[in-house]
C-alpha cells in the first residue's frame, strides 16, 4: 500500500485488503491519542450508512474497543488456544463489479454477524457437534496410560525417566529434569488434541509447539545427548529452541524436516491431498528420501503423501497460520477444502448434495463460534446452503452457486 496514512489504513482494514504488516501498523497507529479520536469519527461515518448499520448490528464504540483490544494483544503470546474472548465473526472481501461501491458494500459483512441470526444458528447446531474450546488434549505416557488434562489437578503428573511432568496453573504441561535418574532410559510421550481443541506444548528442550485439532506429537520426555527428534500427525506450528549441537528433526509421514532454530508450520492431515511445510523464519531442509529442499522464510514446500517432487511456493502466511490465531481464513478456497477444516474442528461428518467443485469462497471466520454461526456466515455468500441432521452437515449449492 503506497498510502500509509491512518485513514488509508482504516479503509484497507475495513475492506480486508491489508497484509499482516499493514494490519500491525494500523493497530499501532490506532493506539496513538490523536488517532483514537480519528478512529471514532471514521467509524461513526461508516455506521452512518444505513445498509451497513442494519446488517452489522454492531455499535461503533464497541468496534473501536475491539480494534484497540487487538492492538494491545497483538504481541501477547497465548498459552491456551483459542482465546477466551470472541473476536468478530465474519469479514468477507467478495469481488464486486463497481470499485466505487466496495467500501460501502463490503463493510456490511465486516464485523459481527447480526444478532437476529443467533436464534436460527443455535437451532441449527442442535445436533450437538463439538463446541470449540471445550475439549482438552490427552497426554499418553511411556507405559501407554492416558491422562486427560482437564481431569487432573495442577502439579506433578508423572515421572518419566529423568523428567518430571508437571501441569502448570495455565493448563500447560512442563518437563523438569531431575537428578539421579537413568538418562539412558528414554520414554516417549504423545500429546493428542481431539476435535475442537488447540493446545500449546513446551517440549523438554524449551521448544514450543502449537497443535491444531485432531493432531498429535510424539516426543521423548528427555531428548538424547546429540539429537532431538519428534513425530507429528495432523497440523502443528513449531518455534524451535536453538541448539547447534542438537539438530531438531520433525518426521511427518515419510517426510523429514531438519532445523536448528526456526519457526515453521507443517500440515499433514490424512484427508488432505498434500503435506505442506511453511517456513516463517530461519531455515529448514525438507527431505523425502534422496530429495532434499532448502526453504527460505515465506516459502512453502508441498508434496503428495505418496511422495514425488517438492513444489515450492510463497503462500499467504496469514492464511496458513490463521488456525493458530483462532480463525478460519479462506481466500478463493474450494468449499470441499473449507468443509474438511470444519469437520475436523467441529467433529462432524460432511455430505454433499449437488456439484460443488467450482464453488470457492473468501472470508475470515472466528473459530470460537458455534458451528451454526459459522454456517450462517458462509451462507451469506449465497454460494452455498447447509442443513444439519444429527452430527451430519449437508452442503448444497446456493442461489448463486
Coordinates of C-alpha atoms in Angstrom, one line a residue, residues 133-394:
X133 CA -12.6 -24.7 23.1
X134 CA -14.4 -27.2 25.3
X135 CA -12.4 -30.3 24.5
X136 CA -9.0 -30.9 26.2
X137 CA -5.9 -32.7 25.0
X138 CA -4.8 -36.2 26.2
X139 CA -1.3 -37.0 27.3
X140 CA -0.1 -40.6 26.6
X141 CA 2.7 -41.6 28.9
X142 CA 5.5 -44.0 28.1
X143 CA 3.7 -47.0 29.6
X144 CA 0.6 -46.3 27.4
X145 CA -1.5 -44.8 30.2
X146 CA -3.7 -41.9 29.1
X147 CA -4.0 -38.7 31.1
X148 CA -6.9 -36.3 30.3
X149 CA -5.5 -32.9 31.2
X150 CA -9.0 -31.5 32.1
X151 CA -9.5 -34.1 34.8
X152 CA -6.3 -33.7 36.8
X153 CA -5.2 -31.1 39.3
X154 CA -2.2 -28.8 38.8
X155 CA 1.2 -30.2 40.0
X156 CA 3.1 -33.4 39.2
X157 CA 1.5 -35.7 36.7
X158 CA 4.1 -38.4 36.4
X159 CA 7.9 -39.3 36.4
X160 CA 9.2 -40.3 33.0
X161 CA 12.9 -41.4 33.2
X162 CA 14.9 -38.4 34.3
X163 CA 12.0 -36.0 33.6
X164 CA 9.2 -35.0 35.9
X165 CA 5.9 -33.9 34.1
X166 CA 4.1 -31.1 35.7
X167 CA 0.7 -29.4 34.9
X168 CA 1.0 -25.7 35.4
X169 CA -1.6 -23.2 36.5
X170 CA -2.2 -22.1 32.9
X171 CA -3.1 -25.6 31.8
X172 CA 0.2 -26.3 30.1
X173 CA 2.5 -29.2 30.6
X174 CA 6.1 -28.7 31.5
X175 CA 9.0 -31.2 31.7
X176 CA 11.5 -30.7 34.5
X177 CA 14.8 -32.7 34.5
X178 CA 15.6 -34.4 37.8
X179 CA 18.9 -35.7 39.2
X180 CA 19.9 -39.3 39.8
X181 CA 17.7 -40.9 37.2
X182 CA 18.7 -43.2 34.3
X183 CA 19.4 -40.9 31.3
X184 CA 19.6 -43.9 29.0
X185 CA 16.0 -45.0 29.6
X186 CA 14.2 -42.8 27.1
X187 CA 10.5 -42.8 27.4
X188 CA 8.3 -41.4 24.7
X189 CA 5.2 -39.3 25.4
X190 CA 2.4 -38.4 23.0
X191 CA 0.2 -35.3 23.2
X192 CA -3.1 -35.7 21.3
X193 CA -5.7 -33.0 20.6
X194 CA -9.3 -34.0 19.8
X195 CA -11.7 -32.2 17.5
X196 CA -12.4 -28.6 18.6
X197 CA -9.2 -28.2 20.6
X198 CA -5.9 -26.4 20.0
X199 CA -3.0 -26.7 22.5
X200 CA 0.4 -25.2 23.1
X201 CA 3.1 -27.6 24.4
X202 CA 6.6 -26.8 25.6
X203 CA 8.9 -29.6 24.8
X204 CA 11.7 -30.8 27.2
X205 CA 14.3 -28.6 25.4
X206 CA 12.2 -25.4 25.6
X207 CA 10.8 -25.6 22.0
X208 CA 7.2 -24.6 21.7
X209 CA 4.6 -26.5 19.7
X210 CA 1.0 -25.4 18.8
X211 CA -1.2 -28.4 17.9
X212 CA -4.2 -27.9 15.7
X213 CA -7.4 -30.0 16.2
X214 CA -7.2 -33.8 15.6
X215 CA -3.4 -33.7 15.7
X216 CA -0.6 -35.4 17.8
X217 CA 3.1 -35.1 18.6
X218 CA 5.3 -38.0 19.8
X219 CA 8.5 -36.9 21.6
X220 CA 10.9 -38.2 24.3
X221 CA 10.4 -37.0 27.9
X222 CA 14.1 -36.1 27.8
X223 CA 16.0 -35.6 24.5
X224 CA 19.1 -37.6 23.7
X225 CA 22.5 -36.0 24.1
X226 CA 23.1 -35.5 20.4
X227 CA 19.8 -35.0 18.7
X228 CA 16.1 -34.0 19.0
X229 CA 13.5 -35.9 17.1
X230 CA 9.7 -35.8 17.2
X231 CA 6.9 -37.2 15.1
X232 CA 3.7 -35.4 14.1
X233 CA 0.3 -36.2 12.7
X234 CA -2.2 -33.5 11.6
X235 CA -1.0 -29.9 11.8
X236 CA 1.5 -28.2 14.1
X237 CA 3.4 -24.9 14.4
X238 CA 6.9 -25.1 15.8
X239 CA 9.1 -22.4 17.5
X240 CA 12.3 -24.3 17.9
X241 CA 14.8 -23.6 20.7
X242 CA 18.2 -23.1 19.1
X243 CA 20.9 -25.7 19.9
X244 CA 23.6 -26.1 17.3
X245 CA 24.8 -29.3 19.0
X246 CA 21.4 -31.0 18.9
X247 CA 19.8 -30.8 15.4
X248 CA 16.0 -30.9 15.6
X249 CA 14.1 -33.2 13.2
X250 CA 10.3 -33.5 12.7
X251 CA 9.0 -36.6 10.9
X252 CA 5.6 -36.4 9.2
X253 CA 4.5 -39.4 7.3
X254 CA 7.7 -40.3 5.3
X255 CA 8.9 -36.6 5.3
X256 CA 11.7 -35.3 7.5
X257 CA 12.1 -31.6 8.4
X258 CA 15.5 -30.7 9.7
X259 CA 16.1 -27.5 11.6
X260 CA 18.4 -25.8 14.1
X261 CA 16.4 -22.8 15.3
X262 CA 13.4 -21.6 13.4
X263 CA 9.7 -21.3 13.2
X264 CA 7.6 -23.2 10.8
X265 CA 4.2 -24.8 10.2
X266 CA 3.5 -28.3 8.9
X267 CA 0.2 -29.6 7.8
X268 CA -0.3 -33.3 7.0
X269 CA -3.8 -34.5 7.7
X270 CA -4.7 -37.9 6.3
X271 CA -7.7 -36.5 4.4
X272 CA -5.7 -33.8 2.6
X273 CA -4.0 -34.4 -0.8
X274 CA -0.7 -32.9 0.2
X275 CA 1.9 -32.4 3.0
X276 CA 2.7 -28.7 3.3
X277 CA 5.7 -27.3 5.2
X278 CA 5.7 -23.5 5.5
X279 CA 8.8 -21.6 6.9
X280 CA 8.1 -18.5 8.9
X281 CA 11.7 -17.6 9.9
X282 CA 15.1 -19.3 9.9
X283 CA 15.8 -22.2 7.5
X284 CA 14.8 -25.8 7.2
X285 CA 15.6 -28.7 4.9
X286 CA 12.6 -30.8 3.9
X287 CA 13.8 -34.3 3.0
X288 CA 11.9 -37.1 1.2
X289 CA 14.3 -40.0 0.5
X290 CA 17.1 -38.7 -1.7
X291 CA 15.2 -35.5 -2.5
X292 CA 16.3 -32.5 -0.3
X293 CA 15.0 -29.0 -0.5
X294 CA 16.1 -25.9 1.5
X295 CA 13.3 -23.5 2.4
X296 CA 13.7 -19.7 2.9
X297 CA 11.3 -17.6 5.0
X298 CA 7.9 -17.2 3.4
X299 CA 8.3 -20.3 1.3
X300 CA 6.2 -23.5 1.4
X301 CA 7.1 -27.0 0.2
X302 CA 4.2 -29.1 -1.0
X303 CA 4.5 -32.8 -1.6
X304 CA 1.9 -35.6 -2.2
X305 CA 1.6 -38.1 0.7
X306 CA 2.7 -40.8 -1.7
X307 CA 5.9 -38.9 -2.5
X308 CA 7.3 -37.2 -5.6
X309 CA 8.9 -33.9 -6.2
X310 CA 8.5 -30.9 -3.9
X311 CA 6.5 -27.9 -5.2
X312 CA 7.9 -24.6 -3.8
X313 CA 5.6 -21.6 -3.5
X314 CA 5.0 -18.5 -1.4
X315 CA 1.7 -18.7 0.3
X316 CA -0.3 -16.1 2.2
X317 CA 1.2 -16.6 5.7
X318 CA -1.9 -15.1 7.4
X319 CA -4.0 -17.8 5.7
X320 CA -1.6 -20.6 6.6
X321 CA -1.3 -19.6 10.2
X322 CA -4.9 -18.5 10.7
X323 CA -5.8 -21.6 12.7
X324 CA -3.1 -20.7 15.3
X325 CA -4.7 -17.3 15.6
X326 CA -8.2 -18.7 16.2
X327 CA -9.6 -18.1 12.8
X328 CA -10.7 -19.8 9.6
X329 CA -9.2 -17.9 6.7
X330 CA -10.4 -18.6 3.2
X331 CA -9.1 -16.9 0.0
X332 CA -10.7 -18.3 -3.1
X333 CA -10.8 -21.7 -1.3
X334 CA -12.9 -24.6 -2.6
X335 CA -15.8 -25.4 -0.4
X336 CA -14.7 -29.0 0.0
X337 CA -11.4 -27.8 1.5
X338 CA -13.2 -25.5 3.8
X339 CA -15.5 -28.2 5.0
X340 CA -12.6 -30.5 5.7
X341 CA -11.4 -27.9 8.2
X342 CA -14.9 -27.5 9.6
X343 CA -15.3 -31.3 10.0
X344 CA -12.0 -31.5 12.0
X345 CA -12.9 -28.6 14.2
X346 CA -16.5 -29.4 15.0
X347 CA -16.3 -33.2 14.7
X348 CA -19.0 -33.5 12.1
X349 CA -19.5 -35.6 9.0
X350 CA -19.9 -33.7 5.8
X351 CA -22.1 -34.8 2.9
X352 CA -22.6 -33.0 -0.4
X353 CA -25.8 -32.6 -2.4
X354 CA -25.1 -31.4 -5.9
X355 CA -22.0 -30.2 -7.8
X356 CA -19.6 -28.3 -5.5
X357 CA -16.4 -28.5 -7.5
X358 CA -16.4 -24.9 -8.8
X359 CA -17.6 -23.2 -5.6
X360 CA -14.9 -21.1 -3.9
X361 CA -15.3 -18.7 -1.0
X362 CA -13.2 -15.9 0.6
X363 CA -13.5 -14.6 4.2
X364 CA -12.3 -14.7 7.8
X365 CA -14.5 -16.5 10.3
X366 CA -13.8 -16.9 14.0
X367 CA -13.2 -20.5 15.2
X368 CA -14.7 -19.6 18.5
X369 CA -18.2 -19.5 17.2
X370 CA -20.6 -22.5 17.3
X371 CA -21.0 -24.3 14.0
X372 CA -24.4 -22.7 13.3
X373 CA -22.9 -19.2 13.4
X374 CA -20.2 -20.3 11.0
X375 CA -22.5 -21.9 8.5
X376 CA -24.9 -18.9 8.6
X377 CA -21.9 -16.6 7.9
X378 CA -20.9 -18.8 4.9
X379 CA -24.5 -18.8 3.7
X380 CA -24.3 -15.0 3.4
X381 CA -22.3 -15.5 0.2
X382 CA -25.4 -17.2 -1.4
X383 CA -23.0 -19.6 -2.9
X384 CA -23.8 -22.5 -0.5
X385 CA -26.6 -23.7 1.8
X386 CA -26.4 -26.0 4.8
X387 CA -28.6 -28.2 6.9
X388 CA -27.7 -30.3 9.9
X389 CA -29.1 -33.7 10.8
X390 CA -27.6 -35.1 14.0
X391 CA -23.9 -34.9 13.5
X392 CA -24.0 -34.7 9.7
X393 CA -23.7 -31.4 7.8
X394 CA -25.3 -31.5 4.3

